mmCIF file of C-alpha atoms in Angstrom:
data_model
loop_
_atom_site.group_PDB
_atom_site.id
_atom_site.type_symbol
_atom_site.label_atom_id
_atom_site.label_comp_id
_atom_site.label_asym_id
_atom_site.label_seq_id
_atom_site.Cartn_x
_atom_site.Cartn_y
_atom_site.Cartn_z
ATOM 1 C CA MET A 461 0.000 0.000 0.000
ATOM 2 C CA LYS A 462 1.404 3.398 -1.011
ATOM 3 C CA ASN A 463 1.809 6.026 1.635
ATOM 4 C CA VAL A 464 0.615 9.639 1.254
ATOM 5 C CA LEU A 465 1.585 12.459 3.599
ATOM 6 C CA VAL A 466 -1.218 15.028 3.822
ATOM 7 C CA VAL A 467 0.108 18.467 4.730
ATOM 8 C CA ASP A 468 -2.519 21.099 5.541
ATOM 9 C CA ASP A 469 -3.161 23.406 8.473
ATOM 10 C CA SER A 470 -6.902 22.767 8.295
ATOM 11 C CA PRO A 471 -7.958 19.645 10.223
ATOM 12 C CA MET A 472 -11.118 19.532 8.106
ATOM 13 C CA ILE A 473 -9.219 19.447 4.806
ATOM 14 C CA ARG A 474 -6.877 16.791 6.223
ATOM 15 C CA ARG A 475 -9.878 14.717 7.242
ATOM 16 C CA ILE A 476 -11.553 14.988 3.801
ATOM 17 C CA ALA A 477 -8.314 14.289 1.939
ATOM 18 C CA LYS A 478 -7.565 11.331 4.190
ATOM 19 C CA LYS A 479 -11.012 9.842 3.587
ATOM 20 C CA ILE A 480 -10.696 10.182 -0.206
ATOM 21 C CA LEU A 481 -7.152 8.809 -0.247
ATOM 22 C CA GLU A 482 -8.110 5.821 1.881
ATOM 23 C CA GLU A 483 -10.969 5.090 -0.507
ATOM 24 C CA LEU A 484 -8.350 5.118 -3.254
ATOM 25 C CA ASN A 485 -6.346 2.540 -1.277
ATOM 26 C CA PHE A 486 -3.616 4.763 0.084
ATOM 27 C CA LYS A 487 -2.228 4.731 3.595
ATOM 28 C CA THR A 488 -2.079 8.257 4.979
ATOM 29 C CA CYS A 489 -0.243 10.283 7.568
ATOM 30 C CA GLU A 490 -0.641 13.953 8.404
ATOM 31 C CA ALA A 491 1.298 17.110 9.161
ATOM 32 C CA GLU A 492 -0.107 20.567 9.903
ATOM 33 C CA ASP A 493 2.664 22.735 8.493
ATOM 34 C CA GLY A 494 5.814 22.562 6.362
ATOM 35 C CA GLN A 495 8.187 22.176 9.268
ATOM 36 C CA LYS A 496 6.279 19.230 10.754
ATOM 37 C CA ALA A 497 6.118 17.752 7.266
ATOM 38 C CA LEU A 498 9.917 17.997 6.978
ATOM 39 C CA ALA A 499 10.266 16.123 10.278
ATOM 40 C CA ALA A 500 7.844 13.498 8.978
ATOM 41 C CA VAL A 501 9.702 12.935 5.681
ATOM 42 C CA ASN A 502 13.006 12.753 7.548
ATOM 43 C CA ALA A 503 11.578 9.941 9.648
ATOM 44 C CA GLU A 504 10.025 8.158 6.669
ATOM 45 C CA MET A 505 9.883 9.235 3.035
ATOM 46 C CA PRO A 506 6.320 8.789 1.712
ATOM 47 C CA ASP A 507 5.367 7.808 -1.845
ATOM 48 C CA ALA A 508 3.414 11.016 -2.332
ATOM 49 C CA ILE A 509 2.697 14.297 -0.592
ATOM 50 C CA LEU A 510 -0.540 16.263 -0.845
ATOM 51 C CA LEU A 511 0.641 19.747 -0.039
ATOM 52 C CA ASP A 512 -1.182 22.934 0.943
ATOM 53 C CA TRP A 513 0.473 26.230 0.028
ATOM 54 C CA ASN A 514 -0.473 28.722 2.719
ATOM 55 C CA MET A 515 0.363 27.420 6.193
ATOM 56 C CA PRO A 516 1.862 28.943 9.369
ATOM 57 C CA VAL A 517 5.505 28.296 10.383
ATOM 58 C CA MET A 518 6.608 26.988 6.958
ATOM 59 C CA ASP A 519 4.545 27.215 3.805
ATOM 60 C CA GLY A 520 4.171 24.534 1.154
ATOM 61 C CA LEU A 521 6.533 26.041 -1.381
ATOM 62 C CA GLU A 522 9.354 26.407 1.147
ATOM 63 C CA PHE A 523 8.762 22.836 2.281
ATOM 64 C CA LEU A 524 8.928 21.607 -1.323
ATOM 65 C CA ILE A 525 12.217 23.413 -1.998
ATOM 66 C CA ASN A 526 13.686 21.898 1.183
ATOM 67 C CA LEU A 527 12.322 18.455 0.372
ATOM 68 C CA ARG A 528 13.859 18.340 -3.073
ATOM 69 C CA GLN A 529 17.317 18.984 -1.570
ATOM 70 C CA LEU A 530 17.100 16.022 0.794
ATOM 71 C CA PRO A 531 18.670 12.664 -0.045
ATOM 72 C CA ASN A 532 15.737 10.703 -1.582
ATOM 73 C CA GLY A 533 13.782 13.960 -1.541
ATOM 74 C CA GLY A 534 13.304 13.653 -5.263
ATOM 75 C CA SER A 535 11.373 10.416 -4.980
ATOM 76 C CA PRO A 536 7.959 11.367 -3.589
ATOM 77 C CA LYS A 537 5.360 12.688 -5.998
ATOM 78 C CA VAL A 538 4.276 16.087 -4.775
ATOM 79 C CA LEU A 539 0.760 17.295 -5.504
ATOM 80 C CA PHE A 540 -0.034 20.813 -4.430
ATOM 81 C CA CYS A 541 -3.542 21.200 -3.090
ATOM 82 C CA THR A 542 -4.358 24.834 -2.555
ATOM 83 C CA THR A 543 -6.819 27.684 -3.025
ATOM 84 C CA GLU A 544 -4.129 29.481 -5.050
ATOM 85 C CA SER A 545 -5.443 28.908 -8.529
ATOM 86 C CA ASP A 546 -3.817 31.283 -10.975
ATOM 87 C CA VAL A 547 -1.365 30.415 -13.724
ATOM 88 C CA LYS A 548 1.472 32.182 -11.894
ATOM 89 C CA HIS A 549 1.189 30.055 -8.753
ATOM 90 C CA ILE A 550 0.802 26.819 -10.705
ATOM 91 C CA THR A 551 3.865 27.597 -12.819
ATOM 92 C CA ARG A 552 5.920 28.498 -9.747
ATOM 93 C CA ALA A 553 4.964 25.260 -8.022
ATOM 94 C CA MET A 554 5.818 23.137 -11.050
ATOM 95 C CA GLN A 555 9.165 24.888 -11.444
ATOM 96 C CA ALA A 556 9.948 24.213 -7.778
ATOM 97 C CA GLY A 557 9.473 20.497 -8.404
ATOM 98 C CA ALA A 558 5.768 19.795 -7.896
ATOM 99 C CA ASP A 559 4.415 16.931 -10.008
ATOM 100 C CA GLU A 560 0.787 17.984 -10.068
ATOM 101 C CA TYR A 561 -1.485 20.723 -8.868
ATOM 102 C CA ILE A 562 -4.957 20.515 -7.361
ATOM 103 C CA MET A 563 -7.014 23.667 -6.950
ATOM 104 C CA LYS A 564 -9.408 23.745 -4.020
ATOM 105 C CA PRO A 565 -12.239 22.944 -3.754
ATOM 106 C CA PHE A 566 -11.513 19.395 -4.828
ATOM 107 C CA ASN A 567 -13.505 16.183 -4.955
ATOM 108 C CA LYS A 568 -12.709 12.499 -5.256
ATOM 109 C CA GLN A 569 -12.742 12.561 -9.069
ATOM 110 C CA ILE A 570 -10.126 15.295 -9.162
ATOM 111 C CA VAL A 571 -7.888 13.638 -6.566
ATOM 112 C CA LYS A 572 -8.133 10.312 -8.380
ATOM 113 C CA SER A 573 -7.422 11.946 -11.741
ATOM 114 C CA LYS A 574 -4.336 13.746 -10.382
ATOM 115 C CA PHE A 575 -2.958 10.658 -8.639
ATOM 116 C CA GLU A 576 -3.438 8.792 -11.908
ATOM 117 C CA GLU A 577 -1.538 11.560 -13.641
ATOM 118 C CA VAL A 578 1.514 10.996 -11.426
ATOM 119 C CA GLY A 579 1.235 7.243 -11.899
ATOM 120 C CA LEU A 580 0.079 6.247 -8.425
ATOM 121 C CA CYS A 581 -3.540 5.302 -9.115
ATOM 122 C CA MET B 408 -44.115 -1.011 -18.884
ATOM 123 C CA SER B 409 -46.193 2.079 -19.436
ATOM 124 C CA HIS B 410 -47.327 3.174 -22.852
ATOM 125 C CA ALA B 411 -45.502 6.490 -22.403
ATOM 126 C CA PHE B 412 -42.210 4.754 -21.672
ATOM 127 C CA ALA B 413 -42.609 2.484 -24.701
ATOM 128 C CA ALA B 414 -43.374 5.515 -26.882
ATOM 129 C CA LEU B 415 -40.293 7.284 -25.543
ATOM 130 C CA GLN B 416 -38.177 4.201 -26.265
ATOM 131 C CA ALA B 417 -39.413 4.130 -29.846
ATOM 132 C CA PHE B 418 -38.838 7.854 -30.281
ATOM 133 C CA LEU B 419 -35.255 7.742 -28.943
ATOM 134 C CA LEU B 420 -34.341 4.722 -31.015
ATOM 135 C CA LYS B 421 -35.553 6.431 -34.159
ATOM 136 C CA SER B 422 -34.239 9.921 -33.414
ATOM 137 C CA SER B 423 -30.818 9.146 -31.985
ATOM 138 C CA GLY B 424 -30.248 5.395 -32.023
ATOM 139 C CA LEU B 425 -30.328 5.422 -28.245
ATOM 140 C CA SER B 426 -31.414 2.099 -26.867
ATOM 141 C CA LEU B 427 -33.290 2.656 -23.633
ATOM 142 C CA ASP B 428 -34.047 -0.428 -21.572
ATOM 143 C CA LYS B 429 -36.612 -0.459 -18.813
ATOM 144 C CA GLU B 430 -33.976 -0.492 -16.085
ATOM 145 C CA LYS B 431 -33.264 3.067 -17.163
ATOM 146 C CA LYS B 432 -36.571 4.388 -15.843
ATOM 147 C CA TYR B 433 -34.777 6.337 -13.138
ATOM 148 C CA LEU B 434 -32.706 8.027 -15.841
ATOM 149 C CA VAL B 435 -35.826 9.098 -17.699
ATOM 150 C CA GLU B 436 -37.212 10.594 -14.531
ATOM 151 C CA ALA B 437 -33.995 12.388 -13.623
ATOM 152 C CA ARG B 438 -33.390 13.815 -17.071
ATOM 153 C CA LEU B 439 -36.893 14.513 -18.329
ATOM 154 C CA THR B 440 -38.586 15.923 -15.243
ATOM 155 C CA PRO B 441 -36.977 19.348 -15.826
ATOM 156 C CA VAL B 442 -38.020 19.225 -19.502
ATOM 157 C CA ILE B 443 -41.609 18.323 -18.581
ATOM 158 C CA GLU B 444 -41.768 21.125 -16.028
ATOM 159 C CA GLN B 445 -40.193 23.677 -18.316
ATOM 160 C CA ALA B 446 -42.678 22.875 -21.064
ATOM 161 C CA GLY B 447 -45.550 23.289 -18.599
ATOM 162 C CA LEU B 448 -46.651 19.686 -19.026
ATOM 163 C CA SER B 449 -47.832 17.370 -16.311
ATOM 164 C CA ASP B 450 -46.252 14.003 -17.081
ATOM 165 C CA LEU B 451 -44.272 11.810 -19.447
ATOM 166 C CA GLY B 452 -47.455 10.783 -21.283
ATOM 167 C CA GLU B 453 -48.093 14.374 -22.299
ATOM 168 C CA LEU B 454 -44.480 14.840 -23.253
ATOM 169 C CA VAL B 455 -44.373 11.882 -25.654
ATOM 170 C CA THR B 456 -47.578 13.088 -27.282
ATOM 171 C CA MET B 457 -46.190 16.592 -27.694
ATOM 172 C CA ILE B 458 -42.881 15.493 -29.233
ATOM 173 C CA GLU B 459 -44.707 13.814 -32.107
ATOM 174 C CA THR B 460 -45.443 17.272 -33.487
ATOM 175 C CA ASP B 461 -43.230 19.705 -31.557
ATOM 176 C CA LYS B 462 -39.784 19.472 -33.124
ATOM 177 C CA ALA B 463 -38.112 21.859 -30.694
ATOM 178 C CA LEU B 464 -39.376 19.883 -27.754
ATOM 179 C CA ALA B 465 -38.334 16.621 -29.412
ATOM 180 C CA LYS B 466 -34.824 18.026 -29.708
ATOM 181 C CA LEU B 467 -34.768 18.960 -26.021
ATOM 182 C CA VAL B 468 -35.790 15.414 -25.111
ATOM 183 C CA THR B 469 -33.047 13.894 -27.267
ATOM 184 C CA GLU B 470 -30.461 16.235 -25.787
ATOM 185 C CA ALA B 471 -31.565 15.527 -22.243
ATOM 186 C CA MET B 472 -31.448 11.765 -22.749
ATOM 187 C CA THR B 473 -28.127 11.468 -24.557
ATOM 188 C CA VAL B 474 -25.174 10.953 -22.269
ATOM 189 C CA ASN B 475 -22.617 13.730 -22.128
ATOM 190 C CA GLU B 476 -20.109 12.356 -19.655
ATOM 191 C CA THR B 477 -16.610 13.235 -20.825
ATOM 192 C CA PHE B 478 -13.307 14.588 -19.588
ATOM 193 C CA PHE B 479 -9.911 15.553 -20.906
ATOM 194 C CA PHE B 480 -7.661 12.667 -21.999
ATOM 195 C CA ARG B 481 -10.341 10.237 -20.808
ATOM 196 C CA ASP B 482 -8.918 6.712 -20.376
ATOM 197 C CA ARG B 483 -5.474 7.899 -21.574
ATOM 198 C CA GLN B 484 -4.883 4.924 -23.907
ATOM 199 C CA PRO B 485 -6.757 6.434 -26.853
ATOM 200 C CA PHE B 486 -4.537 9.511 -26.650
ATOM 201 C CA GLU B 487 -1.251 7.838 -25.795
ATOM 202 C CA GLY B 488 -1.988 5.483 -28.673
ATOM 203 C CA PHE B 489 -2.553 8.427 -30.966
ATOM 204 C CA ARG B 490 0.790 9.952 -30.047
ATOM 205 C CA SER B 491 2.865 6.783 -29.984
ATOM 206 C CA ALA B 492 1.294 4.647 -32.728
ATOM 207 C CA ILE B 493 -1.272 6.357 -34.941
ATOM 208 C CA LEU B 494 0.607 9.597 -35.517
ATOM 209 C CA PRO B 495 4.025 8.034 -36.305
ATOM 210 C CA GLU B 496 2.316 5.648 -38.741
ATOM 211 C CA LEU B 497 0.352 8.396 -40.411
ATOM 212 C CA LEU B 498 3.483 10.534 -40.707
ATOM 213 C CA LYS B 499 4.838 7.774 -42.964
ATOM 214 C CA GLN B 500 1.592 6.855 -44.647
ATOM 215 C CA ARG B 501 0.644 10.418 -45.519
ATOM 216 C CA ALA B 502 4.148 11.709 -46.260
ATOM 217 C CA ARG B 503 3.107 12.661 -49.766
ATOM 218 C CA GLN B 504 -0.229 14.351 -49.017
ATOM 219 C CA ARG B 505 0.913 15.852 -45.708
ATOM 220 C CA LYS B 506 -2.647 15.910 -44.552
ATOM 221 C CA ILE B 507 -4.405 14.104 -41.716
ATOM 222 C CA ARG B 508 -8.141 14.241 -41.050
ATOM 223 C CA ILE B 509 -9.527 13.223 -37.657
ATOM 224 C CA TRP B 510 -13.168 12.890 -36.647
ATOM 225 C CA SER B 511 -14.278 13.008 -33.046
ATOM 226 C CA ALA B 512 -17.783 11.535 -33.277
ATOM 227 C CA ALA B 513 -20.147 12.396 -30.422
ATOM 228 C CA CYS B 514 -17.655 14.839 -28.961
ATOM 229 C CA SER B 515 -19.970 16.129 -26.228
ATOM 230 C CA SER B 516 -18.573 19.313 -24.641
ATOM 231 C CA GLY B 517 -15.317 19.125 -26.586
ATOM 232 C CA GLN B 518 -12.816 17.552 -24.200
ATOM 233 C CA GLU B 519 -11.967 14.741 -26.624
ATOM 234 C CA PRO B 520 -11.221 16.825 -29.749
ATOM 235 C CA TYR B 521 -9.376 19.410 -27.655
ATOM 236 C CA SER B 522 -7.248 16.653 -26.091
ATOM 237 C CA ILE B 523 -6.321 15.555 -29.625
ATOM 238 C CA ALA B 524 -5.678 19.172 -30.621
ATOM 239 C CA MET B 525 -3.296 19.607 -27.670
ATOM 240 C CA ILE B 526 -1.322 16.528 -28.736
ATOM 241 C CA VAL B 527 -1.170 17.819 -32.304
ATOM 242 C CA ASP B 528 0.135 21.102 -30.933
ATOM 243 C CA GLU B 529 2.770 19.337 -28.825
ATOM 244 C CA GLU B 530 3.884 17.402 -31.900
ATOM 245 C CA ALA B 531 3.931 20.551 -34.027
ATOM 246 C CA ARG B 532 7.587 20.191 -34.950
ATOM 247 C CA GLN B 533 7.036 16.855 -36.644
ATOM 248 C CA LEU B 534 3.966 18.263 -38.322
ATOM 249 C CA THR B 535 5.534 21.365 -39.853
ATOM 250 C CA GLY B 536 4.053 21.777 -43.308
ATOM 251 C CA TRP B 537 1.229 19.360 -42.533
ATOM 252 C CA THR B 538 -2.481 20.065 -42.339
ATOM 253 C CA VAL B 539 -4.314 18.377 -39.504
ATOM 254 C CA ASP B 540 -8.101 18.724 -39.665
ATOM 255 C CA ILE B 541 -10.068 17.845 -36.563
ATOM 256 C CA VAL B 542 -13.803 17.626 -37.139
ATOM 257 C CA ALA B 543 -15.893 17.173 -34.005
ATOM 258 C CA THR B 544 -19.585 16.373 -34.075
ATOM 259 C CA ASP B 545 -22.390 15.844 -31.611
ATOM 260 C CA ILE B 546 -26.136 15.459 -31.847
ATOM 261 C CA ALA B 547 -26.816 18.034 -29.117
ATOM 262 C CA GLU B 548 -26.546 21.754 -29.906
ATOM 263 C CA SER B 549 -26.271 22.622 -26.214
ATOM 264 C CA VAL B 550 -23.037 20.691 -25.651
ATOM 265 C CA LEU B 551 -21.671 21.846 -29.014
ATOM 266 C CA LYS B 552 -22.082 25.438 -27.943
ATOM 267 C CA LYS B 553 -20.134 24.741 -24.779
ATOM 268 C CA ALA B 554 -17.505 22.945 -26.841
ATOM 269 C CA LYS B 555 -17.146 25.885 -29.232
ATOM 270 C CA ASP B 556 -16.903 28.338 -26.343
ATOM 271 C CA GLY B 557 -14.156 26.212 -24.822
ATOM 272 C CA VAL B 558 -14.995 27.348 -21.294
ATOM 273 C CA TYR B 559 -14.609 24.743 -18.557
ATOM 274 C CA THR B 560 -15.426 24.822 -14.874
ATOM 275 C CA HIS B 561 -12.929 24.452 -12.062
ATOM 276 C CA PHE B 562 -13.927 20.767 -11.819
ATOM 277 C CA GLU B 563 -13.868 20.003 -15.548
ATOM 278 C CA ALA B 564 -10.484 21.692 -15.951
ATOM 279 C CA GLN B 565 -8.988 19.433 -13.303
ATOM 280 C CA ARG B 566 -10.349 16.121 -14.545
ATOM 281 C CA GLY B 567 -7.868 14.288 -16.723
ATOM 282 C CA LEU B 568 -5.993 17.439 -17.601
ATOM 283 C CA PRO B 569 -2.381 17.592 -16.377
ATOM 284 C CA ALA B 570 -1.475 20.872 -14.645
ATOM 285 C CA GLN B 571 1.216 21.451 -17.293
ATOM 286 C CA HIS B 572 -1.451 21.371 -20.003
ATOM 287 C CA LEU B 573 -3.749 23.589 -18.001
ATOM 288 C CA VAL B 574 -1.208 26.393 -17.713
ATOM 289 C CA ARG B 575 0.018 25.933 -21.258
ATOM 290 C CA TYR B 576 -3.301 25.764 -23.092
ATOM 291 C CA PHE B 577 -5.831 27.564 -20.885
ATOM 292 C CA ALA B 578 -6.366 30.999 -19.436
ATOM 293 C CA LYS B 579 -8.244 31.650 -16.242
ATOM 294 C CA ARG B 580 -11.378 33.758 -16.533
ATOM 295 C CA LYS B 581 -13.078 34.325 -13.170
ATOM 296 C CA ASP B 582 -13.700 30.800 -11.836
ATOM 297 C CA ASN B 583 -13.484 29.144 -15.234
ATOM 298 C CA TRP B 584 -10.724 28.065 -17.579
ATOM 299 C CA VAL B 585 -10.875 29.010 -21.247
ATOM 300 C CA ILE B 586 -8.996 27.043 -23.854
ATOM 301 C CA ASN B 587 -6.570 29.091 -25.953
ATOM 302 C CA GLN B 588 -7.740 30.446 -29.265
ATOM 303 C CA HIS B 589 -5.103 28.573 -31.269
ATOM 304 C CA ILE B 590 -6.314 25.218 -29.883
ATOM 305 C CA ARG B 591 -9.949 26.184 -30.341
ATOM 306 C CA ALA B 592 -9.260 27.150 -33.942
ATOM 307 C CA ARG B 593 -7.904 23.666 -34.646
ATOM 308 C CA VAL B 594 -11.300 22.044 -34.126
ATOM 309 C CA ASP B 595 -14.238 22.351 -36.508
ATOM 310 C CA PHE B 596 -17.422 21.661 -34.516
ATOM 311 C CA ARG B 597 -20.542 20.541 -36.373
ATOM 312 C CA GLN B 598 -23.963 19.243 -35.433
ATOM 313 C CA GLN B 599 -24.405 15.667 -36.614
ATOM 314 C CA ASN B 600 -26.755 12.865 -35.686
ATOM 315 C CA LEU B 601 -24.929 9.571 -36.174
ATOM 316 C CA MET B 602 -28.199 7.964 -37.285
ATOM 317 C CA ALA B 603 -28.348 10.351 -40.233
ATOM 318 C CA ASP B 604 -26.137 10.282 -43.305
ATOM 319 C CA PHE B 605 -22.692 11.685 -42.502
ATOM 320 C CA SER B 606 -20.965 11.122 -45.834
ATOM 321 C CA HIS B 607 -20.767 14.911 -46.368
ATOM 322 C CA LEU B 608 -18.115 15.031 -43.621
ATOM 323 C CA GLY B 609 -15.677 13.487 -46.104
ATOM 324 C CA MET B 610 -12.990 10.875 -45.574
ATOM 325 C CA PHE B 611 -10.970 10.455 -42.392
ATOM 326 C CA ASP B 612 -7.690 8.898 -41.338
ATOM 327 C CA VAL B 613 -8.771 8.518 -37.723
ATOM 328 C CA ILE B 614 -12.253 8.250 -36.221
ATOM 329 C CA TYR B 615 -12.779 8.507 -32.479
ATOM 330 C CA CYS B 616 -16.130 6.983 -31.580
ATOM 331 C CA ARG B 617 -15.903 6.276 -27.902
ATOM 332 C CA ASN B 618 -18.582 5.325 -25.399
ATOM 333 C CA VAL B 619 -21.346 6.135 -27.855
ATOM 334 C CA LEU B 620 -22.192 2.860 -29.522
ATOM 335 C CA ILE B 621 -22.732 1.168 -26.152
ATOM 336 C CA TYR B 622 -25.997 3.102 -25.937
ATOM 337 C CA PHE B 623 -27.119 2.009 -29.406
ATOM 338 C CA ALA B 624 -29.343 -0.906 -30.291
ATOM 339 C CA PRO B 625 -27.541 -3.718 -32.222
ATOM 340 C CA ASP B 626 -28.972 -2.770 -35.641
ATOM 341 C CA GLN B 627 -28.058 0.872 -35.182
ATOM 342 C CA LYS B 628 -24.607 -0.113 -33.996
ATOM 343 C CA ARG B 629 -24.060 -2.243 -37.093
ATOM 344 C CA ASP B 630 -25.315 0.501 -39.376
ATOM 345 C CA VAL B 631 -23.179 3.268 -37.830
ATOM 346 C CA LEU B 632 -20.021 1.133 -37.780
ATOM 347 C CA ASN B 633 -20.403 0.150 -41.399
ATOM 348 C CA ARG B 634 -21.045 3.697 -42.531
ATOM 349 C CA MET B 635 -18.022 4.810 -40.485
ATOM 350 C CA ALA B 636 -15.925 2.185 -42.238
ATOM 351 C CA GLN B 637 -16.898 3.849 -45.522
ATOM 352 C CA ARG B 638 -15.691 7.213 -44.197
ATOM 353 C CA LEU B 639 -12.356 5.777 -43.060
ATOM 354 C CA ALA B 640 -9.314 5.534 -45.321
ATOM 355 C CA PRO B 641 -8.319 1.902 -46.036
ATOM 356 C CA ASP B 642 -5.289 2.381 -43.788
ATOM 357 C CA GLY B 643 -7.150 4.495 -41.245
ATOM 358 C CA TYR B 644 -7.918 3.918 -37.568
ATOM 359 C CA LEU B 645 -11.044 3.588 -35.494
ATOM 360 C CA VAL B 646 -10.680 4.349 -31.807
ATOM 361 C CA LEU B 647 -13.316 2.925 -29.460
ATOM 362 C CA GLY B 648 -14.114 3.286 -25.759
ATOM 363 C CA ALA B 649 -12.344 1.171 -23.169
ATOM 364 C CA ALA B 650 -15.134 -1.382 -22.816
ATOM 365 C CA GLU B 651 -16.212 -1.496 -26.454
ATOM 366 C CA SER B 652 -15.664 -3.875 -29.338
ATOM 367 C CA VAL B 653 -16.977 -4.291 -32.867
ATOM 368 C CA ILE B 654 -17.216 -8.077 -32.589
ATOM 369 C CA GLY B 655 -20.547 -9.220 -33.920
ATOM 370 C CA TYR B 656 -21.313 -5.811 -35.400
ATOM 371 C CA SER B 657 -18.766 -5.202 -38.121
ATOM 372 C CA SER B 658 -16.132 -7.213 -39.914
ATOM 373 C CA GLU B 659 -14.510 -4.105 -41.375
ATOM 374 C CA PHE B 660 -12.040 -3.647 -38.528
ATOM 375 C CA LYS B 661 -9.247 -5.593 -36.907
ATOM 376 C CA PRO B 662 -7.287 -4.994 -33.719
ATOM 377 C CA HIS B 663 -4.189 -2.851 -33.901
ATOM 378 C CA SER B 664 -1.068 -3.960 -32.088
ATOM 379 C CA ALA B 665 -0.578 -0.687 -30.199
ATOM 380 C CA ASN B 666 -3.441 -1.066 -27.764
ATOM 381 C CA ARG B 667 -6.852 -2.606 -27.535
ATOM 382 C CA VAL B 668 -8.944 0.506 -28.113
ATOM 383 C CA ILE B 669 -7.368 1.118 -31.518
ATOM 384 C CA LEU B 670 -8.641 -0.762 -34.546
ATOM 385 C CA SER B 671 -7.516 -0.578 -38.120
ATOM 386 C CA ARG B 672 -9.430 -1.327 -41.281
ATOM 387 C CA ARG B 673 -9.356 -4.980 -42.262
ATOM 388 C CA SER B 674 -8.361 -3.962 -45.765
ATOM 389 C CA ALA B 675 -5.313 -2.069 -44.469
ATOM 390 C CA THR B 676 -2.027 -2.474 -46.289
ATOM 391 C CA PRO B 677 1.117 -2.914 -44.179
ATOM 392 C CA HIS B 678 2.135 0.551 -43.145
ATOM 393 C CA HIS B 679 5.674 0.478 -44.499
ATOM 394 C CA GLU B 680 4.497 0.070 -48.081
ATOM 395 C CA PRO B 681 3.729 3.057 -50.258
ATOM 396 C CA LEU B 682 0.098 3.711 -49.789
ATOM 397 C CA ARG B 683 -2.998 4.209 -51.737
ATOM 398 C CA ALA B 684 -3.984 7.250 -49.797
ATOM 399 C CA GLY B 685 -7.332 8.246 -48.369
ATOM 400 C CA ALA B 686 -7.361 11.314 -50.542
ATOM 401 C CA SER B 687 -7.141 9.389 -53.779
ATOM 402 C CA LEU B 688 -9.787 6.997 -52.564
ATOM 403 C CA GLU B 689 -12.024 9.934 -51.909
ATOM 404 C CA GLN B 690 -11.393 11.244 -55.391
ATOM 405 C CA ALA B 691 -12.177 7.830 -56.810
ATOM 406 C CA ARG B 692 -15.439 7.758 -54.906
ATOM 407 C CA ALA B 693 -16.306 11.285 -55.915
ATOM 408 C CA ALA B 694 -15.677 10.382 -59.538
ATOM 409 C CA LYS B 695 -18.220 7.574 -59.402
#
């Protein structure tokens, strides 16, 4: 079973994402900001990361840049999942090493489609 | 089974080839209740009586009952197969004419032809000096209008469409995403009922007819497939939906090695030989 780290400061979003991902047969773990997510990936590198952009302490983009510099940090598929939904943000995320981009609000179809896109579904 | 339901079945079969079995009663209710209310009628019985004479209403019923489910790059295989097998073969087969014609039959709100158009755009370097015509048809004017507008909701724009494609080929307008003019201009949208004669569309090298024939009755399926075979170049390709096959309906097609949704004409010549092209076949037919 593939493991997805859900990084979002909203417990509600984490709960919804977790439910959808479990229905798609993923194992999930959670972190509420970029710094906690870094600690989590240092302990165990997941197969994929569903990543919010705007979070306290460390935001998603900063986390992603840090992640990609870690040994094995290139391996997880990173899918942004954010309310930021303009071309500029999407382009910036992709350039920083994101594999896919989900604009909130999302549903199961979108999550499934994006995980298929990165080859995990 | 009620008389009204039987009358509706007969009407749909005749008007659109749609085969409606009685398990689909819930579908009739879900789709036609708004039409009945809008027309100020009281029930399905009244509706089926009205559509015998009211053409506009008949059209609304057909549009409401035909399935429009679609999304970008749906099922992947038909598009990956186009890029990795069909296009390279056609680049050889049509080297002299430098022209490829593709038909997206029952294109719904346009995601299928636009997905093809995006691939054609990505392969533009190989296609320098080539003409690629994409004709997209649907029976329903309402979805064709949406297709021509090329405006997709937040949800539609995220289904099947990679983020790279979204930023490359779409612009954001309020909460929607609008496909770029140069992709929109690649697709020629036309209203076409597959039950009616479609020979005026000309000859094609590739026909996408996915997840349409599954709703057709066997006779209609046979008829459409055989008329499609006549519109397809001898070395052309028919692309079907993931769960579809022509077995028992047409002997004009055979499986292609690339993947199981792609079929080629049974009369096809091996692709490395110089070809009798679709264009000359068309001329031959026109000369008859």
